[in-house]
Amino acid sequence: MKLDINYFVILPQIVLTFFFLLQLVVDAYSRSTGRKSYVGYLALVGYALLAAIPVVVWGVTDTGFNGMVLFDKFAQFMDFLFGIVGILIVLIAPRYLDDVGRDRGEFYILLTASLLGMSIMVSTTNLILFLIALEIMSLAVYVMAGFEKEKGRSVEAAFKYFIMGGVASAVFLFGVALVYAGTGSVDASLIAKKVAGCKVLPVVLGGLTLVLAGFFFKIAAVPFHMWTPDSYEGAPTPATAFMAVGVKAAAFAGLMRILIVSVKPYPLVIEAILWTVAFLTMLIGNFMAVIQDNLKRLLAYSSIAHAGYMLLGLLAYKNGGLSAVLFYLLVYAFADIGAFAVLIALGKDGEPVEYIDQIKGKASIHPLLGAAMIIFLFSLAGVPPTAGFFGKLFLFKSAISAGYIWLAVLGILTSVVSLYYYLRVLVYMYMYEPSDVVPARQSVSVGIGLAVMSFFVLYLGTVPAKFIDIAIDALKKLV
Amino acid sequence: MLATMLIYIFGALAIFSGLMMILYRNPIHSALWFGLVLFSLAGIYALMQAHFLALIQILVYVGAITVLIVYVIALLNFDQRDLVGKVTILKGIAVIVAAILFIELLFYVGGLYVKGIAPPPEFGKAANIGLATLTRYLFPFEVISILLLVAVVGGVYIAKKD
């Protein structure tokens, strides 16, 4: 077999690897000379490039390394999303890390590494390469979750995530082994050829089920969600935001690529599994969020619920469900990171915001933060005219036209439930007297981040058609 | 004939030592039984023409991983009385779920026994593995280096006092 080296298709990965290594060297150098490390700025440049590459080369597609790496519109769309998520996390992270006295360059280095893993994940159908990339992403995120390593809860978060993640990876790998045993291939596109036309071997179905279980863990779907609240609560808030948005987006993209390419149409078992998991995830995620007093736990359960909504789109892949998921991921990224960013902005030195009591009456001291929180939470709940409304509309519409009417009804009903707990946060912010009137420290970068995110939540809500068209375009080759 | 017999012997050994690994209360003993599991797997690999993999299995898993596990157990230095397990409802559920999973897997793999795909004759030779890692699997091979680097960076950050 000949070498098929194609530097164009791994351009995003080359950029990220370059910045990853550069950050390592710069951080080590500035540490040894006792200067403040500026790796955060390097990260910004790197992620801006990551987001810019797809915009520049949009539509120029190629494959390389003997079909191992696909640089198609889907990968480009996801690279763009990852770049944006990375930039937003870098904007909100310094303030929090400063508050808890952990402003260390490693955070951005690990962030770059995990983005690198994600960007490889979304550009391959080869399960071995996918698993390696998944591990790069996960290892970096485990450490980010335990970044406040002197704080017990942060370590607990990291440890739980690590143990459960390790088991999930093992299950995933076992599934890949079974799929290989049944089809003789580890490439989803070749698996599809083996599966198509003939009856699917039980061993392949079993393998795919285990692969699905690995994915469900990463997207925090019920019943693989047990680690989520604890890990999200204990992890540093910017890391939590990244886990809730970045990791979930990468896992969903991988799920789309692998599942849709390898088994289309779904065998009955896979469809039943997706149906059940979507049902439980929407139900349990939303109802558990109602009883939370810890805001990070609340957002954790809400992120579980959102995974449930997006699973609807995966089920309805024939009726535009996938493009709805891509659009939803984009909207969800802005709104969810935004909500976490407001928590960060309200925090004080050594006293980050976690409990709902801590934000009592804060809107009267910080009217702009209050307004931003309204926008983000309304978008998460799906209230028009925010982008979240259209995200849910597209998802439910595709689910209904694909015949999953009961799931769509459940989705709409649980969205009403979600309105209760999102509004409760706003009631605490607006309707109570503030317990102390000392305003929180201002931070320029968080301010910029919040402005950008609120703008996009509203902008995506005004012209959703434009972006849904891009999402449909990105998926043309996949479906 | 001999090969078939050896496969059964190694397979039985793997299952037996696997059981011993979870049945022994002393973790050091469990770790050593685990080493035997990995060793018998190496034997099976060797019988399935994967000589290189068998060697690596012994070098890395039996040689390094088992020793590492033994070291960790020795360093933890915990009280054996803490290890006495209690029977709880959760454990009962876990046993049931594991049993269901086991039966399902038997069903899946059982179907494969007749329709299995035989490996190509040159399968598992060191030369072929070398060729594969440097041609078809060049990119994953390179990406693994990033994985190791990330693990090092993360490990150093977590472990270092500052």
Short mmCIF file of N, CA and C in Angstrom, two decimals, chain B:
data_model
loop_
_atom_site.label_atom_id
_atom_site.label_comp_id
_atom_site.label_asym_id
_atom_site.label_seq_id
_atom_site.Cartn_x
_atom_site.Cartn_y
_atom_site.Cartn_z
N MET B 1 -3.58 -30.19 15.50
CA MET B 1 -4.14 -30.90 16.63
C MET B 1 -3.56 -30.37 17.94
N LEU B 2 -2.22 -30.32 17.95
CA LEU B 2 -1.56 -29.81 19.15
C LEU B 2 -1.99 -28.37 19.41
N ALA B 3 -2.06 -27.61 18.30
CA ALA B 3 -2.42 -26.19 18.44
C ALA B 3 -3.82 -26.06 19.03
N THR B 4 -4.76 -26.87 18.54
CA THR B 4 -6.13 -26.79 19.06
C THR B 4 -6.14 -27.10 20.55
N MET B 5 -5.38 -28.16 20.93
CA MET B 5 -5.33 -28.52 22.33
C MET B 5 -4.75 -27.39 23.17
N LEU B 6 -3.69 -26.79 22.64
CA LEU B 6 -3.04 -25.71 23.39
C LEU B 6 -3.98 -24.53 23.56
N ILE B 7 -4.75 -24.26 22.50
CA ILE B 7 -5.71 -23.14 22.60
C ILE B 7 -6.69 -23.39 23.74
N TYR B 8 -7.18 -24.66 23.81
CA TYR B 8 -8.11 -24.96 24.90
C TYR B 8 -7.44 -24.84 26.25
N ILE B 9 -6.18 -25.30 26.32
CA ILE B 9 -5.48 -25.23 27.61
C ILE B 9 -5.29 -23.78 28.04
N PHE B 10 -4.83 -22.97 27.09
CA PHE B 10 -4.60 -21.55 27.43
C PHE B 10 -5.92 -20.86 27.76
N GLY B 11 -6.97 -21.22 27.01
CA GLY B 11 -8.27 -20.61 27.27
C GLY B 11 -8.77 -20.96 28.66
N ALA B 12 -8.66 -22.26 29.03
CA ALA B 12 -9.09 -22.68 30.35
C ALA B 12 -8.27 -21.98 31.42
N LEU B 13 -6.96 -21.86 31.15
CA LEU B 13 -6.09 -21.19 32.12
C LEU B 13 -6.52 -19.73 32.30
N ALA B 14 -6.85 -19.08 31.17
CA ALA B 14 -7.25 -17.67 31.25
C ALA B 14 -8.51 -17.52 32.08
N ILE B 15 -9.49 -18.41 31.83
CA ILE B 15 -10.75 -18.30 32.58
C ILE B 15 -10.51 -18.59 34.05
N PHE B 16 -9.73 -19.66 34.32
CA PHE B 16 -9.47 -20.04 35.70
C PHE B 16 -8.77 -18.90 36.45
N SER B 17 -7.69 -18.36 35.86
CA SER B 17 -6.96 -17.33 36.59
C SER B 17 -7.76 -16.04 36.66
N GLY B 18 -8.64 -15.82 35.68
CA GLY B 18 -9.52 -14.66 35.77
C GLY B 18 -10.45 -14.78 36.96
N LEU B 19 -10.99 -15.99 37.16
CA LEU B 19 -11.86 -16.22 38.31
C LEU B 19 -11.08 -16.03 39.61
N MET B 20 -9.88 -16.62 39.64
CA MET B 20 -9.04 -16.50 40.83
C MET B 20 -8.76 -15.04 41.15
N MET B 21 -8.55 -14.26 40.08
CA MET B 21 -8.23 -12.84 40.27
C MET B 21 -9.32 -12.13 41.04
N ILE B 22 -10.59 -12.41 40.70
CA ILE B 22 -11.65 -11.69 41.42
C ILE B 22 -12.05 -12.39 42.71
N LEU B 23 -11.68 -13.66 42.89
CA LEU B 23 -12.10 -14.37 44.10
C LEU B 23 -11.12 -14.17 45.25
N TYR B 24 -9.86 -13.91 44.95
CA TYR B 24 -8.89 -13.73 46.02
C TYR B 24 -9.13 -12.41 46.75
N ARG B 25 -8.95 -12.44 48.05
CA ARG B 25 -9.17 -11.22 48.81
C ARG B 25 -7.92 -10.36 48.84
N ASN B 26 -6.76 -11.00 48.89
CA ASN B 26 -5.52 -10.24 48.93
C ASN B 26 -5.22 -9.64 47.55
N PRO B 27 -5.16 -8.31 47.45
CA PRO B 27 -4.99 -7.68 46.13
C PRO B 27 -3.70 -8.07 45.43
N ILE B 28 -2.64 -8.34 46.20
CA ILE B 28 -1.38 -8.73 45.56
C ILE B 28 -1.58 -10.05 44.82
N HIS B 29 -2.28 -11.00 45.49
CA HIS B 29 -2.56 -12.27 44.82
C HIS B 29 -3.38 -12.05 43.57
N SER B 30 -4.40 -11.17 43.67
CA SER B 30 -5.23 -10.88 42.51
C SER B 30 -4.37 -10.35 41.36
N ALA B 31 -3.45 -9.45 41.69
CA ALA B 31 -2.60 -8.86 40.65
C ALA B 31 -1.77 -9.94 39.97
N LEU B 32 -1.26 -10.90 40.78
CA LEU B 32 -0.44 -11.95 40.17
C LEU B 32 -1.29 -12.86 39.29
N TRP B 33 -2.52 -13.18 39.75
CA TRP B 33 -3.41 -13.97 38.90
C TRP B 33 -3.71 -13.22 37.62
N PHE B 34 -3.87 -11.90 37.73
CA PHE B 34 -4.12 -11.09 36.55
C PHE B 34 -2.97 -11.23 35.56
N GLY B 35 -1.75 -11.26 36.10
CA GLY B 35 -0.59 -11.48 35.24
C GLY B 35 -0.72 -12.79 34.48
N LEU B 36 -1.24 -13.81 35.16
CA LEU B 36 -1.39 -15.11 34.51
C LEU B 36 -2.47 -15.06 33.41
N VAL B 37 -3.54 -14.29 33.67
CA VAL B 37 -4.56 -14.10 32.63
C VAL B 37 -3.91 -13.55 31.37
N LEU B 38 -3.12 -12.49 31.56
CA LEU B 38 -2.50 -11.83 30.41
C LEU B 38 -1.53 -12.78 29.71
N PHE B 39 -0.84 -13.58 30.53
CA PHE B 39 0.12 -14.51 29.94
C PHE B 39 -0.60 -15.55 29.08
N SER B 40 -1.72 -16.08 29.60
CA SER B 40 -2.40 -17.10 28.80
C SER B 40 -3.00 -16.48 27.54
N LEU B 41 -3.41 -15.22 27.62
CA LEU B 41 -3.87 -14.54 26.41
C LEU B 41 -2.74 -14.45 25.39
N ALA B 42 -1.53 -14.16 25.89
CA ALA B 42 -0.38 -14.09 24.99
C ALA B 42 -0.20 -15.43 24.29
N GLY B 43 -0.40 -16.53 25.04
CA GLY B 43 -0.31 -17.85 24.43
C GLY B 43 -1.33 -18.01 23.31
N ILE B 44 -2.55 -17.56 23.57
CA ILE B 44 -3.59 -17.69 22.53
C ILE B 44 -3.22 -16.86 21.31
N TYR B 45 -2.73 -15.65 21.54
CA TYR B 45 -2.31 -14.82 20.40
C TYR B 45 -1.27 -15.54 19.57
N ALA B 46 -0.28 -16.13 20.27
CA ALA B 46 0.81 -16.80 19.55
C ALA B 46 0.25 -17.94 18.70
N LEU B 47 -0.73 -18.66 19.25
CA LEU B 47 -1.31 -19.77 18.49
C LEU B 47 -2.16 -19.28 17.33
N MET B 48 -2.60 -18.02 17.38
CA MET B 48 -3.40 -17.48 16.28
C MET B 48 -2.52 -16.71 15.28
N GLN B 49 -1.27 -17.07 15.19
CA GLN B 49 -0.32 -16.49 14.23
C GLN B 49 0.12 -15.08 14.58
N ALA B 50 -0.37 -14.52 15.68
CA ALA B 50 0.01 -13.14 16.01
C ALA B 50 1.21 -13.17 16.95
N HIS B 51 2.36 -13.57 16.41
CA HIS B 51 3.54 -13.74 17.27
C HIS B 51 4.01 -12.43 17.85
N PHE B 52 4.01 -11.42 17.01
CA PHE B 52 4.50 -10.12 17.47
C PHE B 52 3.64 -9.61 18.62
N LEU B 53 2.32 -9.73 18.42
CA LEU B 53 1.39 -9.27 19.45
C LEU B 53 1.60 -10.05 20.75
N ALA B 54 1.86 -11.37 20.62
CA ALA B 54 2.09 -12.18 21.81
C ALA B 54 3.31 -11.69 22.58
N LEU B 55 4.36 -11.39 21.84
CA LEU B 55 5.58 -10.89 22.49
C LEU B 55 5.30 -9.57 23.20
N ILE B 56 4.63 -8.66 22.47
CA ILE B 56 4.33 -7.35 23.06
C ILE B 56 3.44 -7.51 24.28
N GLN B 57 2.50 -8.44 24.18
CA GLN B 57 1.60 -8.69 25.31
C GLN B 57 2.40 -9.06 26.55
N ILE B 58 3.40 -9.95 26.36
CA ILE B 58 4.20 -10.37 27.51
C ILE B 58 5.07 -9.23 28.01
N LEU B 59 5.70 -8.54 27.05
CA LEU B 59 6.60 -7.44 27.44
C LEU B 59 5.86 -6.35 28.18
N VAL B 60 4.77 -5.87 27.55
CA VAL B 60 4.10 -4.69 28.08
C VAL B 60 3.16 -5.04 29.22
N TYR B 61 2.27 -6.01 28.96
CA TYR B 61 1.24 -6.27 29.97
C TYR B 61 1.79 -7.07 31.14
N VAL B 62 2.36 -8.25 30.83
CA VAL B 62 2.87 -9.07 31.92
C VAL B 62 4.06 -8.37 32.57
N GLY B 63 4.94 -7.83 31.74
CA GLY B 63 6.17 -7.25 32.27
C GLY B 63 5.95 -5.94 32.97
N ALA B 64 5.22 -5.03 32.32
CA ALA B 64 5.15 -3.67 32.86
C ALA B 64 3.88 -3.41 33.65
N ILE B 65 2.73 -3.71 33.04
CA ILE B 65 1.46 -3.31 33.67
C ILE B 65 1.25 -4.06 34.99
N THR B 66 1.47 -5.38 34.97
CA THR B 66 1.25 -6.14 36.20
C THR B 66 2.18 -5.66 37.30
N VAL B 67 3.45 -5.43 36.92
CA VAL B 67 4.41 -4.95 37.92
C VAL B 67 3.96 -3.60 38.46
N LEU B 68 3.45 -2.76 37.58
CA LEU B 68 2.98 -1.45 38.01
C LEU B 68 1.84 -1.59 39.00
N ILE B 69 0.92 -2.50 38.67
CA ILE B 69 -0.23 -2.70 39.57
C ILE B 69 0.26 -3.19 40.94
N VAL B 70 1.20 -4.14 40.92
CA VAL B 70 1.73 -4.65 42.19
C VAL B 70 2.37 -3.51 42.99
N TYR B 71 3.13 -2.67 42.31
CA TYR B 71 3.77 -1.53 42.97
C TYR B 71 2.73 -0.62 43.61
N VAL B 72 1.69 -0.30 42.83
CA VAL B 72 0.66 0.61 43.34
C VAL B 72 0.01 0.02 44.58
N ILE B 73 -0.30 -1.29 44.53
CA ILE B 73 -0.94 -1.92 45.69
C ILE B 73 0.00 -1.87 46.89
N ALA B 74 1.28 -2.13 46.63
CA ALA B 74 2.24 -2.12 47.73
C ALA B 74 2.38 -0.72 48.32
N LEU B 75 2.36 0.29 47.46
CA LEU B 75 2.53 1.66 47.94
C LEU B 75 1.30 2.13 48.71
N LEU B 76 0.11 1.68 48.29
CA LEU B 76 -1.11 2.13 48.96
C LEU B 76 -1.13 1.66 50.41
N ASN B 77 -0.64 0.43 50.63
CA ASN B 77 -0.44 -0.06 51.99
C ASN B 77 -1.71 0.02 52.83
N PHE B 78 -2.82 -0.53 52.29
CA PHE B 78 -4.06 -0.42 53.06
C PHE B 78 -4.29 -1.64 53.94
N ASP B 79 -5.25 -1.45 54.82
CA ASP B 79 -5.58 -2.50 55.77
C ASP B 79 -6.46 -3.55 55.09
N GLN B 80 -6.06 -4.82 55.22
CA GLN B 80 -6.82 -5.87 54.56
C GLN B 80 -8.23 -5.99 55.09
N ARG B 81 -8.43 -5.58 56.36
CA ARG B 81 -9.77 -5.73 56.93
C ARG B 81 -10.77 -4.79 56.26
N ASP B 82 -10.23 -3.71 55.65
CA ASP B 82 -11.13 -2.79 54.95
C ASP B 82 -11.70 -3.39 53.67
N LEU B 83 -11.08 -4.47 53.23
CA LEU B 83 -11.45 -5.00 51.92
C LEU B 83 -12.60 -5.99 51.98
N VAL B 84 -13.06 -6.29 53.21
CA VAL B 84 -14.15 -7.25 53.31
C VAL B 84 -15.42 -6.62 52.75
N GLY B 85 -15.95 -7.25 51.70
CA GLY B 85 -17.11 -6.65 51.05
C GLY B 85 -18.40 -7.01 51.75
N LYS B 86 -19.35 -6.10 51.69
CA LYS B 86 -20.68 -6.40 52.22
C LYS B 86 -21.62 -6.65 51.04
N VAL B 87 -22.60 -7.48 51.26
CA VAL B 87 -23.58 -7.73 50.22
C VAL B 87 -24.63 -6.63 50.27
N THR B 88 -24.74 -5.87 49.20
CA THR B 88 -25.73 -4.80 49.16
C THR B 88 -26.66 -5.02 47.98
N ILE B 89 -27.75 -4.25 47.97
CA ILE B 89 -28.72 -4.37 46.88
C ILE B 89 -28.06 -3.99 45.56
N LEU B 90 -27.24 -2.92 45.62
CA LEU B 90 -26.59 -2.45 44.39
C LEU B 90 -25.73 -3.55 43.78
N LYS B 91 -25.01 -4.26 44.68
CA LYS B 91 -24.15 -5.33 44.17
C LYS B 91 -24.99 -6.43 43.54
N GLY B 92 -26.15 -6.72 44.18
CA GLY B 92 -27.04 -7.72 43.61
C GLY B 92 -27.48 -7.33 42.21
N ILE B 93 -27.87 -6.05 42.06
CA ILE B 93 -28.29 -5.56 40.74
C ILE B 93 -27.14 -5.70 39.76
N ALA B 94 -25.94 -5.34 40.23
CA ALA B 94 -24.77 -5.40 39.36
C ALA B 94 -24.56 -6.83 38.86
N VAL B 95 -24.73 -7.81 39.76
CA VAL B 95 -24.56 -9.21 39.36
C VAL B 95 -25.58 -9.58 38.29
N ILE B 96 -26.84 -9.16 38.48
CA ILE B 96 -27.88 -9.49 37.50
C ILE B 96 -27.55 -8.87 36.15
N VAL B 97 -27.19 -7.58 36.17
CA VAL B 97 -26.90 -6.89 34.90
C VAL B 97 -25.72 -7.56 34.20
N ALA B 98 -24.69 -7.89 35.00
CA ALA B 98 -23.51 -8.53 34.40
C ALA B 98 -23.89 -9.87 33.79
N ALA B 99 -24.78 -10.61 34.49
CA ALA B 99 -25.19 -11.91 33.97
C ALA B 99 -25.92 -11.75 32.65
N ILE B 100 -26.82 -10.74 32.58
CA ILE B 100 -27.57 -10.50 31.34
C ILE B 100 -26.60 -10.16 30.21
N LEU B 101 -25.65 -9.28 30.53
CA LEU B 101 -24.68 -8.88 29.51
C LEU B 101 -23.90 -10.08 29.01
N PHE B 102 -23.52 -10.96 29.96
CA PHE B 102 -22.75 -12.14 29.60
C PHE B 102 -23.54 -13.04 28.64
N ILE B 103 -24.81 -13.26 28.98
CA ILE B 103 -25.63 -14.13 28.13
C ILE B 103 -25.79 -13.50 26.74
N GLU B 104 -26.01 -12.18 26.73
CA GLU B 104 -26.15 -11.50 25.44
C GLU B 104 -24.90 -11.67 24.59
N LEU B 105 -23.75 -11.49 25.24
CA LEU B 105 -22.51 -11.59 24.49
C LEU B 105 -22.31 -13.01 23.98
N LEU B 106 -22.69 -13.99 24.80
CA LEU B 106 -22.60 -15.38 24.34
C LEU B 106 -23.42 -15.55 23.07
N PHE B 107 -24.62 -14.97 23.09
CA PHE B 107 -25.51 -15.06 21.95
C PHE B 107 -24.89 -14.41 20.72
N TYR B 108 -24.32 -13.23 20.92
CA TYR B 108 -23.70 -12.52 19.80
C TYR B 108 -22.53 -13.30 19.23
N VAL B 109 -21.63 -13.68 20.13
CA VAL B 109 -20.40 -14.31 19.66
C VAL B 109 -20.68 -15.72 19.17
N GLY B 110 -21.72 -16.35 19.76
CA GLY B 110 -22.08 -17.69 19.33
C GLY B 110 -22.44 -17.74 17.86
N GLY B 111 -23.14 -16.72 17.38
CA GLY B 111 -23.49 -16.66 15.97
C GLY B 111 -22.28 -16.55 15.08
N LEU B 112 -21.21 -16.04 15.67
CA LEU B 112 -20.02 -15.79 14.88
C LEU B 112 -19.23 -17.07 14.63
N TYR B 113 -19.43 -18.06 15.51
CA TYR B 113 -18.57 -19.22 15.52
C TYR B 113 -18.54 -19.90 14.15
N VAL B 114 -19.69 -19.94 13.49
CA VAL B 114 -19.75 -20.58 12.18
C VAL B 114 -19.34 -19.62 11.07
N LYS B 115 -19.77 -18.38 11.19
CA LYS B 115 -19.60 -17.46 10.06
C LYS B 115 -18.34 -16.62 10.18
N GLY B 116 -17.46 -16.95 11.13
CA GLY B 116 -16.29 -16.11 11.39
C GLY B 116 -15.43 -15.93 10.15
N ILE B 117 -14.71 -14.83 10.14
CA ILE B 117 -13.84 -14.54 9.01
C ILE B 117 -12.42 -14.92 9.38
N ALA B 118 -11.84 -15.83 8.64
CA ALA B 118 -10.49 -16.29 8.97
C ALA B 118 -9.48 -15.19 8.61
N PRO B 119 -8.45 -15.02 9.45
CA PRO B 119 -7.44 -14.01 9.14
C PRO B 119 -6.62 -14.45 7.93
N PRO B 120 -6.12 -13.48 7.14
CA PRO B 120 -5.27 -13.83 6.01
C PRO B 120 -4.00 -14.55 6.49
N PRO B 121 -3.38 -15.36 5.63
CA PRO B 121 -2.26 -16.20 6.08
C PRO B 121 -1.08 -15.40 6.63
N GLU B 122 -0.85 -14.21 6.08
CA GLU B 122 0.31 -13.44 6.53
C GLU B 122 0.01 -12.61 7.76
N PHE B 123 -1.16 -12.82 8.34
CA PHE B 123 -1.66 -11.99 9.45
C PHE B 123 -0.72 -12.06 10.65
N GLY B 124 -0.44 -10.90 11.23
CA GLY B 124 0.23 -10.89 12.51
C GLY B 124 1.74 -10.96 12.47
N LYS B 125 2.34 -11.04 11.27
CA LYS B 125 3.81 -11.06 11.22
C LYS B 125 4.33 -9.67 11.55
N ALA B 126 5.48 -9.65 12.23
CA ALA B 126 6.04 -8.37 12.65
C ALA B 126 6.26 -7.45 11.46
N ALA B 127 6.73 -8.03 10.33
CA ALA B 127 6.99 -7.21 9.15
C ALA B 127 5.71 -6.56 8.66
N ASN B 128 4.61 -7.32 8.67
CA ASN B 128 3.34 -6.77 8.20
C ASN B 128 2.82 -5.68 9.12
N ILE B 129 3.01 -5.91 10.43
CA ILE B 129 2.56 -4.88 11.37
C ILE B 129 3.35 -3.61 11.17
N GLY B 130 4.67 -3.77 10.96
CA GLY B 130 5.51 -2.60 10.70
C GLY B 130 5.05 -1.86 9.46
N LEU B 131 4.78 -2.62 8.40
CA LEU B 131 4.32 -1.99 7.15
C LEU B 131 3.00 -1.27 7.36
N ALA B 132 2.09 -1.93 8.07
CA ALA B 132 0.76 -1.33 8.26
C ALA B 132 0.86 -0.04 9.06
N THR B 133 1.68 -0.05 10.12
CA THR B 133 1.76 1.18 10.93
C THR B 133 2.39 2.32 10.15
N LEU B 134 3.23 2.00 9.17
CA LEU B 134 3.89 3.10 8.47
C LEU B 134 3.27 3.41 7.12
N THR B 135 2.24 2.66 6.70
CA THR B 135 1.57 3.05 5.46
C THR B 135 0.10 3.37 5.74
N ARG B 136 -0.68 2.31 5.86
CA ARG B 136 -2.12 2.55 6.01
C ARG B 136 -2.44 3.26 7.32
N TYR B 137 -1.78 2.84 8.39
CA TYR B 137 -2.11 3.41 9.69
C TYR B 137 -1.10 4.47 10.12
N LEU B 138 -0.49 5.14 9.15
CA LEU B 138 0.51 6.15 9.48
C LEU B 138 -0.08 7.26 10.35
N PHE B 139 -1.25 7.74 9.95
CA PHE B 139 -1.81 8.88 10.68
C PHE B 139 -2.18 8.53 12.13
N PRO B 140 -2.93 7.43 12.35
CA PRO B 140 -3.18 7.06 13.75
C PRO B 140 -1.90 6.84 14.54
N PHE B 141 -0.90 6.26 13.89
CA PHE B 141 0.38 6.01 14.54
C PHE B 141 0.99 7.32 15.03
N GLU B 142 0.93 8.35 14.18
CA GLU B 142 1.48 9.65 14.59
C GLU B 142 0.62 10.28 15.68
N VAL B 143 -0.68 10.09 15.56
CA VAL B 143 -1.58 10.72 16.52
C VAL B 143 -1.38 10.16 17.93
N ILE B 144 -0.97 8.87 18.00
CA ILE B 144 -0.72 8.27 19.31
C ILE B 144 0.35 9.05 20.07
N SER B 145 1.33 9.61 19.32
CA SER B 145 2.38 10.36 20.00
C SER B 145 1.79 11.56 20.73
N ILE B 146 0.77 12.18 20.12
CA ILE B 146 0.10 13.31 20.80
C ILE B 146 -0.61 12.80 22.05
N LEU B 147 -1.23 11.64 21.93
CA LEU B 147 -1.94 11.06 23.08
C LEU B 147 -0.98 10.88 24.25
N LEU B 148 0.21 10.33 23.95
CA LEU B 148 1.18 10.11 25.02
C LEU B 148 1.63 11.44 25.62
N LEU B 149 1.83 12.43 24.74
CA LEU B 149 2.28 13.73 25.23
C LEU B 149 1.22 14.36 26.14
N VAL B 150 -0.04 14.25 25.74
CA VAL B 150 -1.12 14.80 26.57
C VAL B 150 -1.14 14.11 27.92
N ALA B 151 -0.96 12.78 27.90
CA ALA B 151 -0.96 12.03 29.16
C ALA B 151 0.18 12.52 30.05
N VAL B 152 1.35 12.77 29.45
CA VAL B 152 2.49 13.23 30.25
C VAL B 152 2.19 14.60 30.85
N VAL B 153 1.70 15.53 30.00
CA VAL B 153 1.42 16.89 30.49
C VAL B 153 0.40 16.84 31.64
N GLY B 154 -0.68 16.08 31.42
CA GLY B 154 -1.72 15.99 32.44
C GLY B 154 -1.19 15.35 33.71
N GLY B 155 -0.44 14.26 33.55
CA GLY B 155 0.10 13.57 34.72
C GLY B 155 1.03 14.46 35.52
N VAL B 156 1.89 15.18 34.83
CA VAL B 156 2.83 16.06 35.54
C VAL B 156 2.07 17.15 36.27
N TYR B 157 1.05 17.71 35.60
CA TYR B 157 0.30 18.79 36.26
C TYR B 157 -0.37 18.28 37.53
N ILE B 158 -1.01 17.12 37.43
CA ILE B 158 -1.75 16.60 38.59
C ILE B 158 -0.79 16.22 39.73
N ALA B 159 0.35 15.63 39.36
CA ALA B 159 1.21 15.05 40.39
C ALA B 159 2.14 16.07 41.03
N LYS B 160 2.47 17.14 40.30
CA LYS B 160 3.51 18.05 40.79
C LYS B 160 2.99 18.93 41.91
N LYS B 161 3.81 19.08 42.94
CA LYS B 161 3.48 20.06 43.99
C LYS B 161 3.89 21.45 43.51
N ASP B 162 3.05 22.46 43.81
CA ASP B 162 3.51 23.80 43.42
C ASP B 162 3.21 24.83 44.49
#
